[in-house]
Amino acid sequence: MANAHRRRNNVDRIKINGAWLTEENDIREGIANAFKTLLSNPGDWRPSVSGLQFEMLEQLDANALETPFMEEEVFDALVGCNGDKAPGPDGFSMAFWLFAWDFVKADVMSFFKEFYENGKFVKSLNTTFLVLIPKKVGAEALGDYRPISLVGSLYKWLTKVLANRLKKVVGKVVSKAQGAFVEGRQILDVVLIANEAIDSTLKNNESGILCKLDIEKAYDKVDWNFILSIMEKMGFGERWIRWIQWCISTASFSVMINGTPTGFFQSSRGLRQGDPFPPTYLSLLWRFEDKLGKSELIPVGRVESMDDLAGEFGCSLGSLPTTYLGMPLGASFKSVTVWDGVEERFRRRLSMWKRQYLSKGGRATLIRSTLSNLPIYLMSLLCLPSSAKGGLGVKSLSLLNKTLLAKWNWHFTNEREALWNQVIRGKYGEARGGWCSREVREAHGLGLWKGIRMSWKLVSDRLAFIVGNGRRVSFWRDRWCGESPLSFNDWEIEEAERFMERIQSKRVHEDVEDTVSWTETKSAQDKLLRMGGYMRKSLNIGFSPEKRMGLGKQMFHVS
């Protein structure tokens, strides 16, 4: 398997700047020089940010970023790293450090203490292997490869700690419209907002224009001085800025070509894909490069002179439905075609195994694995078309889909300040004290929320309410005292006495907001598992393929 993987990814020819390179030495030299040029600052003029206004960090948050590194914090960052990822130039995986933590703890904490006090580490710790990963089958040009950075383990560990600190405050200085790389936000938020906006426009018989920009998020071309200037304008402390400057400016690179490192050079601009830092920092800034030839103007409703507008902007003319961040945009609620891509990828994945001799158990395992992973992204926001229940050990996709959609209702109760939440409240209104939106009785149209809102009762039956000031909790209908709402009780004298005993410990606090909690379990994974089991019972989902097929109780052999 390893040899086959190596053969598939072997670069025996490549096109760079329109010229084909076929000789081994020419390929190595051409790729190394291309990345050296890409990561070198050409010294072009850059506009100043001195006159611009930014959201500012509070001094308390800025100070929190610069506190001494604690052992618990360092260990948590280590646990949060994927231990099985490919190691960098030092050859140590994060799994090694986790295994040897008790032995290396003192030395590691000395390293963190030295960095805290001096703002520097040995530059050799910041060497990087650039590995080229094909973006598609049959990659030919250099642009068809994605450069992934394999950084040294100690450097990765340090930047993971810094990134964890930054995640806690970055949401306070980043626009609410920014959905990615900010803790508590997800990329699907903006897809939901976009579909609901189009739906409202069409239902109100209005018209508008979508400008779908194809924007290159250029990791490799970010100017370091720009990063540091932005952080200074946002109120980051001097020590923090000095740390970041050292981390990004001491990087050196070798390009891994067919398993062998080639070249050795230092960069003077850019961030690294594979470094824990860049995703978080790209939420603070983007170096936008508009590729107008791939951008589109899309009419919503009846819009005149679209051809003239497209020509004026230098964009192509598109139409609904289209795609946005890999999700359908402006597609009908009942559209089955949006799942064609998933079906095609499923067939393509299985076709790679056709030439291998697999038992029935092996085939079932392969199908389960593929079905479990491929459609998750779409099922997290779209309602799956009705289909047969699972069988042969293949999980019910309908049940999984309902569970994933139910998560949105949980987020709705807890993320009142999120932009998508405010959009839904503004469009549909609130109910139950703001714990959920109003029930959607209108036609589905192009919106997605009606399908999501239908699973509210499945979520609400598993919620318990924690009384703060009491403004949003219903005394009679909500489960806030005991295992059921008070309206369900048969109010005999003994029950009333027990109720009075239970509420002795309850207090109303004027300055504390009411909150909601999930019953029985705490972790997000357990919530999903429990929700799946609960929904299976509630929806009466059951399937016994062995009875229907007359197989009896058989165990598949997996080989």
XYZ file of C-alpha atoms in Angstrom:
559
model
C 0.000 0.000 0.000
C 2.791 2.415 0.910
C 4.659 1.701 -2.331
C 1.484 2.126 -4.392
C 0.785 5.429 -2.672
C 4.351 6.576 -3.370
C 4.054 5.633 -7.058
C 0.797 7.560 -7.444
C 2.320 10.710 -5.919
C 5.655 10.438 -7.727
C 6.442 13.543 -9.810
C 8.058 12.377 -13.059
C 7.224 15.545 -15.002
C 5.749 18.937 -14.191
C 4.798 22.175 -15.926
C 6.263 25.362 -14.397
C 5.551 28.746 -15.995
C 4.270 27.004 -19.121
C 7.396 24.879 -19.644
C 7.524 21.110 -19.171
C 10.319 19.678 -17.028
C 11.027 15.948 -17.342
C 14.578 15.428 -16.068
C 14.912 14.597 -12.361
C 17.420 17.364 -11.614
C 15.459 19.929 -13.634
C 12.266 19.039 -11.753
C 13.963 19.415 -8.375
C 15.657 22.685 -9.251
C 12.548 24.107 -10.928
C 10.215 23.350 -8.006
C 12.672 24.569 -5.369
C 13.305 27.838 -7.237
C 9.568 28.371 -7.773
C 8.861 28.151 -4.040
C 11.893 30.252 -3.168
C 10.534 32.993 -5.439
C 7.001 32.565 -4.088
C 8.123 32.929 -0.473
C 10.388 35.929 -1.131
C 9.099 39.459 -0.616
C 9.493 41.378 -3.910
C 9.590 44.685 -2.039
C 6.516 46.116 -3.760
C 4.783 49.158 -2.308
C 2.101 48.323 0.265
C -0.660 50.637 1.450
C -0.494 51.729 5.078
C -3.139 50.762 7.631
C -2.416 53.779 9.836
C -5.636 55.588 8.915
C -7.951 52.589 9.286
C -10.130 51.746 12.283
C -10.216 48.237 13.760
C -11.952 46.485 16.605
C -9.712 46.692 19.668
C -8.815 44.010 22.201
C -9.569 44.877 25.785
C -6.454 45.289 27.897
C -7.463 42.305 30.038
C -7.533 40.041 26.970
C -4.247 41.412 25.649
C -2.611 40.742 29.020
C -4.020 37.197 29.114
C -2.173 36.387 25.888
C 1.152 37.258 27.516
C 0.897 35.329 30.789
C 3.606 32.745 31.630
C 3.092 29.285 30.157
C 1.598 26.802 32.608
C 2.215 23.049 32.604
C -1.474 22.213 32.244
C -1.813 24.546 29.266
C 1.221 23.032 27.544
C 0.004 19.468 28.113
C -3.511 20.284 26.858
C -1.992 21.650 23.644
C -0.016 18.421 23.231
C -3.142 16.316 23.672
C -4.910 18.528 21.118
C -2.295 17.776 18.449
C -2.876 14.841 16.117
C -0.178 12.423 17.207
C -0.308 10.354 14.006
C 0.475 13.168 11.568
C 3.691 12.998 9.570
C 6.693 14.324 11.514
C 8.775 17.296 10.440
C 12.550 17.536 9.926
C 13.281 16.537 13.542
C 11.617 13.138 12.987
C 9.534 13.250 16.180
C 5.771 12.832 16.009
C 3.528 14.413 18.615
C 2.616 10.897 19.771
C 6.233 10.474 20.922
C 6.080 13.567 23.137
C 2.775 12.432 24.610
C 4.183 8.987 25.374
C 7.354 10.439 26.931
C 5.692 13.373 28.724
C 6.697 12.292 32.229
C 10.350 12.035 31.161
C 10.626 15.219 29.066
C 8.242 17.461 31.005
C 10.959 19.404 32.846
C 12.993 20.070 29.687
C 9.925 21.080 27.694
C 8.794 23.543 30.355
C 12.322 25.010 30.399
C 12.014 25.559 26.639
C 8.684 27.371 27.090
C 10.072 29.442 29.964
C 13.068 30.522 27.872
C 10.803 31.529 24.992
C 8.571 33.501 27.362
C 11.486 35.447 28.819
C 13.562 36.025 25.670
C 10.962 35.805 22.894
C 13.296 33.556 20.886
C 14.226 29.934 20.287
C 16.992 28.256 18.271
C 16.291 28.900 14.580
C 16.972 25.287 13.645
C 13.723 24.322 15.411
C 11.823 26.230 12.725
C 12.975 24.273 9.669
C 10.208 23.008 7.414
C 9.662 20.331 4.776
C 7.296 21.443 2.004
C 5.378 18.402 0.749
C 3.410 18.597 -2.505
C -0.041 16.983 -2.324
C -1.928 16.591 -5.652
C -5.223 18.477 -5.659
C -6.646 16.225 -8.365
C -5.950 13.033 -10.282
C -3.497 13.620 -13.116
C -1.881 16.741 -11.648
C 0.453 18.342 -14.185
C 1.217 21.978 -13.365
C 2.784 23.195 -10.129
C -0.520 24.890 -9.294
C -2.188 21.462 -9.255
C -0.278 20.634 -6.067
C -1.025 21.904 -2.571
C 2.119 22.664 -0.527
C 1.753 21.346 3.025
C 4.326 22.280 5.638
C 5.792 19.603 7.905
C 7.181 21.656 10.771
C 9.348 20.566 13.673
C 7.481 19.045 16.603
C 8.662 21.509 19.277
C 7.790 24.474 17.073
C 4.373 22.966 16.314
C 3.813 22.435 20.034
C 4.713 26.030 20.856
C 2.507 27.522 18.145
C -0.357 25.239 19.192
C -0.193 26.766 22.678
C -0.134 30.280 21.208
C -2.969 29.461 18.792
C -5.110 28.126 21.657
C -4.646 31.433 23.472
C -5.470 33.435 20.380
C -8.670 31.460 19.710
C -10.142 32.671 22.990
C -9.970 36.357 22.006
C -9.902 36.513 18.209
C -13.709 36.469 17.953
C -13.795 39.840 19.726
C -11.885 41.623 16.947
C -13.169 39.723 13.898
C -16.392 40.627 12.082
C -19.435 38.468 12.806
C -19.655 37.819 9.065
C -16.376 35.878 9.216
C -17.431 32.263 9.657
C -14.189 30.284 9.490
C -11.248 29.920 11.892
C -13.073 31.541 14.822
C -14.001 29.450 17.851
C -17.761 28.985 18.124
C -18.383 29.633 14.415
C -18.568 27.238 11.506
C -18.392 27.610 7.754
C -21.967 26.327 7.361
C -23.298 29.425 9.156
C -22.774 31.631 6.105
C -24.269 29.012 3.759
C -27.453 29.022 5.846
C -27.559 32.841 5.819
C -27.055 33.022 2.039
C -29.839 30.535 1.267
C -32.267 32.229 3.650
C -31.490 35.635 2.107
C -32.193 34.358 -1.418
C -35.392 32.691 -0.207
C -36.636 35.941 1.383
C -35.808 37.954 -1.736
C -37.808 35.666 -4.016
C -40.768 35.241 -1.636
C -41.060 39.037 -1.325
C -41.044 39.390 -5.136
C -37.895 41.459 -4.929
C -34.788 41.269 -7.072
C -31.074 41.532 -6.491
C -27.653 40.468 -7.669
C -25.256 37.995 -6.098
C -21.586 38.673 -6.706
C -19.794 35.364 -6.285
C -16.114 36.240 -6.054
C -13.447 33.619 -6.582
C -10.873 34.843 -4.069
C -7.460 33.333 -3.645
C -6.597 33.060 0.030
C -2.860 33.350 -0.481
C -1.089 31.806 2.506
C 2.202 32.140 0.686
C 1.925 35.855 -0.128
C 0.949 37.390 3.203
C 3.228 40.309 4.071
C 4.715 39.991 7.571
C 4.793 43.719 8.265
C 1.100 43.850 7.414
C 0.356 41.145 10.014
C 2.317 42.956 12.698
C 0.723 46.328 11.854
C -2.787 44.846 12.047
C -2.069 43.280 15.444
C -0.705 46.561 16.756
C -3.812 48.414 15.549
C -6.029 45.809 17.242
C -4.378 46.306 20.611
C -2.209 43.187 20.869
C 0.633 43.603 23.367
C 4.268 44.276 22.521
C 5.470 40.935 23.907
C 2.862 38.978 21.899
C 3.764 40.785 18.670
C 7.444 40.066 19.301
C 6.667 36.351 19.766
C 4.723 36.191 16.513
C 7.407 38.077 14.618
C 10.046 35.562 15.693
C 7.849 32.569 14.833
C 7.069 33.674 11.282
C 10.421 35.248 10.388
C 12.750 32.377 11.330
C 11.217 29.760 9.031
C 13.491 27.949 6.569
C 12.370 25.484 3.907
C 13.325 22.405 1.929
C 10.954 20.943 -0.667
C 10.280 17.198 -0.487
C 10.335 15.890 -4.071
C 9.781 12.163 -4.536
C 10.754 11.568 -0.917
C 13.994 13.569 -0.975
C 14.459 17.093 0.470
C 15.643 19.600 -2.124
C 17.058 23.096 -1.594
C 17.338 25.089 1.611
C 16.173 28.692 1.792
C 14.605 31.213 4.155
C 11.335 32.973 3.471
C 10.645 36.684 3.716
C 6.851 36.545 3.446
C 3.955 34.119 3.728
C 2.402 31.750 6.254
C 2.560 27.969 6.236
C -0.270 25.510 5.612
C 0.247 22.905 8.319
C 1.365 25.385 10.970
C -1.249 25.713 13.777
C -1.016 29.509 13.483
C -2.127 30.506 9.949
C -5.824 29.505 10.045
C -6.401 31.691 13.092
C -4.426 34.595 11.682
C -6.205 34.400 8.347
C -9.364 35.331 10.235
C -7.646 38.628 11.066
C -6.479 39.376 7.551
C -6.621 38.101 4.030
C -4.455 39.027 1.105
C -7.208 38.954 -1.475
C -6.505 38.248 -5.102
C -9.718 38.482 -7.077
C -9.731 36.118 -10.032
C -12.446 37.985 -11.906
C -12.388 35.569 -14.820
C -13.730 32.878 -12.483
C -16.085 35.182 -10.579
C -19.793 35.367 -11.356
C -22.703 37.768 -11.220
C -25.921 35.881 -10.476
C -29.374 37.491 -10.829
C -31.914 36.825 -8.079
C -35.402 37.471 -9.367
C -35.932 39.603 -12.461
C -32.876 41.768 -13.172
C -32.314 43.695 -16.393
C -29.054 44.402 -18.249
C -27.168 41.551 -16.580
C -24.953 41.058 -19.640
C -23.835 44.687 -19.492
C -23.121 44.461 -15.762
C -21.110 41.268 -16.176
C -19.067 42.890 -18.935
C -18.482 46.000 -16.816
C -17.175 43.958 -13.886
C -15.235 41.510 -16.034
C -17.150 38.548 -14.559
C -19.034 35.706 -16.157
C -22.816 35.467 -15.872
C -24.161 32.734 -13.607
C -27.571 31.510 -12.521
C -29.301 29.788 -9.631
C -28.932 27.152 -8.375
C -25.169 27.269 -7.930
C -22.670 26.167 -5.311
C -21.149 28.092 -2.414
C -18.392 26.679 -0.210
C -19.167 23.232 -1.574
C -22.874 23.507 -0.690
C -25.878 24.153 -2.961
C -27.055 27.753 -3.107
C -30.546 28.630 -4.297
C -31.586 25.011 -4.902
C -35.133 23.798 -4.322
C -35.774 22.101 -0.994
C -36.824 18.881 -2.751
C -33.974 18.931 -5.274
C -32.315 15.536 -5.559
C -29.634 16.709 -7.980
C -27.672 18.394 -5.174
C -26.710 14.894 -4.012
C -25.383 13.821 -7.432
C -21.858 14.850 -6.486
C -21.965 12.663 -3.379
C -23.209 9.703 -5.406
C -20.475 10.197 -7.992
C -17.757 10.397 -5.349
C -19.218 7.300 -3.681
C -19.057 5.322 -6.928
C -15.538 6.569 -7.619
C -14.367 5.562 -4.140
C -15.809 2.062 -4.452
C -14.442 1.566 -7.973
C -10.896 1.659 -6.608
C -11.649 -1.565 -4.701
C -13.282 -3.507 -7.544
C -10.098 -5.285 -8.564
C -9.462 -6.489 -5.044
C -10.952 -9.714 -3.763
C -13.084 -8.794 -0.764
C -15.439 -10.957 1.223
C -19.024 -9.836 1.764
C -18.040 -8.634 5.208
C -15.178 -6.627 3.749
C -17.490 -5.038 1.188
C -20.015 -4.153 3.870
C -17.254 -2.591 5.975
C -16.074 -0.552 2.985
C -19.595 0.641 2.212
C -20.210 1.575 5.859
C -16.992 3.566 6.006
C -17.663 5.391 2.740
C -21.298 6.146 3.536
C -20.365 7.408 6.986
C -17.868 9.967 5.702
C -18.773 11.239 2.238
C -22.185 12.892 2.762
C -21.624 14.274 6.283
C -20.908 17.818 5.068
C -24.142 18.123 3.073
C -26.221 16.262 5.657
C -25.151 18.772 8.304
C -27.381 21.393 6.661
C -29.605 19.774 4.018
C -32.523 17.407 4.493
C -31.780 14.041 2.934
C -34.386 12.807 0.413
C -36.581 9.990 1.728
C -35.097 6.552 1.142
C -35.087 3.049 2.549
C -33.727 2.349 5.991
C -30.274 0.901 6.464
C -29.389 -2.744 6.463
C -26.530 -5.216 6.684
C -25.025 -3.098 9.425
C -25.073 0.108 7.320
C -26.322 2.927 9.483
C -29.514 4.764 8.607
C -28.450 7.916 6.757
C -31.868 9.425 7.426
C -31.366 9.021 11.168
C -27.860 10.485 10.973
C -29.192 13.403 8.924
C -31.939 14.167 11.459
C -29.389 14.034 14.272
C -27.045 16.460 12.502
C -29.895 18.874 11.748
C -31.086 18.666 15.352
C -27.727 20.114 16.435
C -28.749 23.440 14.868
C -31.654 23.694 17.305
C -29.270 23.138 20.201
C -26.962 25.852 18.842
C -29.964 28.153 18.417
C -30.670 28.030 22.156
C -27.043 28.787 23.072
C -25.685 31.128 20.376
C -27.958 34.150 20.585
C -25.199 36.552 19.505
C -24.208 34.583 16.390
C -24.983 36.298 13.083
C -26.867 33.317 11.641
C -28.998 33.186 14.801
C -29.910 36.856 14.478
C -30.823 36.342 10.810
C -33.152 33.449 11.658
C -34.763 35.378 14.527
C -35.278 38.394 12.301
C -36.855 36.324 9.545
C -38.990 33.843 11.478
C -39.358 35.359 14.949
C -38.965 33.697 18.350
C -40.984 31.259 20.427
C -40.745 29.627 23.857
C -38.959 32.602 25.408
C -36.416 32.737 22.589
C -35.182 29.164 23.015
C -36.358 28.356 19.503
C -37.638 30.133 16.416
C -41.290 30.381 15.542
C -42.599 27.274 13.805
C -42.240 27.735 10.047
C -45.601 27.213 8.348
C -44.761 28.828 5.021
C -43.648 26.840 1.967
C -40.083 25.564 1.975
C -39.041 27.607 -1.040
C -35.245 27.842 -1.186
C -34.755 28.215 2.560
C -33.215 25.560 4.777
C -34.453 26.514 8.225
C -37.915 24.956 7.938
C -36.378 21.491 7.603
C -34.106 22.191 10.572
C -36.894 23.627 12.749
C -38.972 20.454 12.314
C -36.599 18.608 14.670
C -37.011 21.107 17.547
C -39.334 18.890 19.584
C -36.829 16.033 19.467
C -34.282 18.377 21.032
C -36.565 20.185 23.467
C -37.684 16.914 25.051
C -34.087 16.342 26.134
C -33.460 19.799 27.607
C -33.449 20.999 31.188
C -33.515 24.688 32.120
C -31.263 26.394 34.640
C -32.976 29.385 36.208
C -31.030 32.634 36.314
C -33.260 35.699 36.387
C -36.282 33.613 35.343
C -37.316 35.853 32.433
C -37.056 33.196 29.718
C -38.024 30.052 31.632
C -41.689 29.090 31.738
C -42.713 28.203 35.304
C -45.407 25.818 34.109
C -44.158 24.308 30.818
C -40.351 24.094 31.070
C -38.424 21.393 32.900
C -36.611 23.437 35.542
C -37.528 21.657 38.770
C -37.472 17.889 38.716
C -37.565 15.462 35.820
C -40.674 16.824 34.106
C -42.519 20.132 33.627
C -44.835 21.075 36.464
C -47.802 20.934 34.087
C -47.398 17.147 33.888
C -47.823 16.581 37.615
C -50.980 15.345 39.272
C -51.202 17.953 42.017
C -52.103 16.005 45.094
C -51.162 17.414 48.518
C -48.156 15.106 48.869
C -46.848 16.119 45.443
C -47.178 19.787 46.353
C -45.204 19.223 49.550
C -42.408 17.444 47.657
C -42.364 20.263 45.112
C -41.948 22.870 47.842
C -39.010 20.883 49.216
C -37.354 20.725 45.779
C -37.538 24.458 45.108
C -35.965 25.362 48.437
C -32.550 25.267 46.739
C -33.690 27.283 43.698
C -32.816 30.981 43.662
C -33.577 33.714 41.146
C -30.571 35.933 40.364
C -31.390 39.229 38.685
C -27.959 39.571 37.050
C -27.730 35.989 35.696
C -29.232 34.919 32.370
C -31.351 31.775 32.128
C -29.524 28.908 30.422
C -30.315 25.479 29.066
C -28.526 22.164 29.586
C -28.563 18.773 27.928
C -29.866 15.968 30.101
C -27.887 12.816 30.903
C -24.653 13.607 29.001
C -22.225 16.478 28.668
C -19.821 16.005 25.754
C -20.801 16.919 22.193
C -20.076 13.400 20.976
C -22.267 11.864 23.673
C -25.026 14.327 22.802
C -25.006 13.083 19.213
C -24.938 9.424 20.236
C -27.758 9.870 22.746
C -29.755 11.941 20.287
C -29.369 9.232 17.649
C -30.610 6.542 20.025
C -33.454 8.723 21.266
C -34.554 9.575 17.733
C -34.443 5.937 16.701
C -36.987 5.186 19.424
C -39.064 8.323 18.826
C -39.291 7.749 15.079
C -39.803 3.998 15.518
C -36.881 3.258 13.251
C -36.123 -0.401 13.169
C -34.921 -2.701 10.434
C -34.146 -6.383 10.478
C -32.576 -7.265 7.118
C -31.744 -10.812 8.149
C -35.438 -11.566 8.716
C -36.474 -9.958 5.444
C -33.784 -11.850 3.512
C -34.175 -15.120 5.382
C -30.559 -15.085 6.520
C -31.141 -15.712 10.180
C -28.380 -14.557 12.489
C -25.168 -14.562 10.459
C -21.812 -12.998 11.160
C -19.933 -11.642 8.168
C -16.280 -12.592 7.894
C -14.124 -9.547 7.149
C -10.937 -10.114 5.160
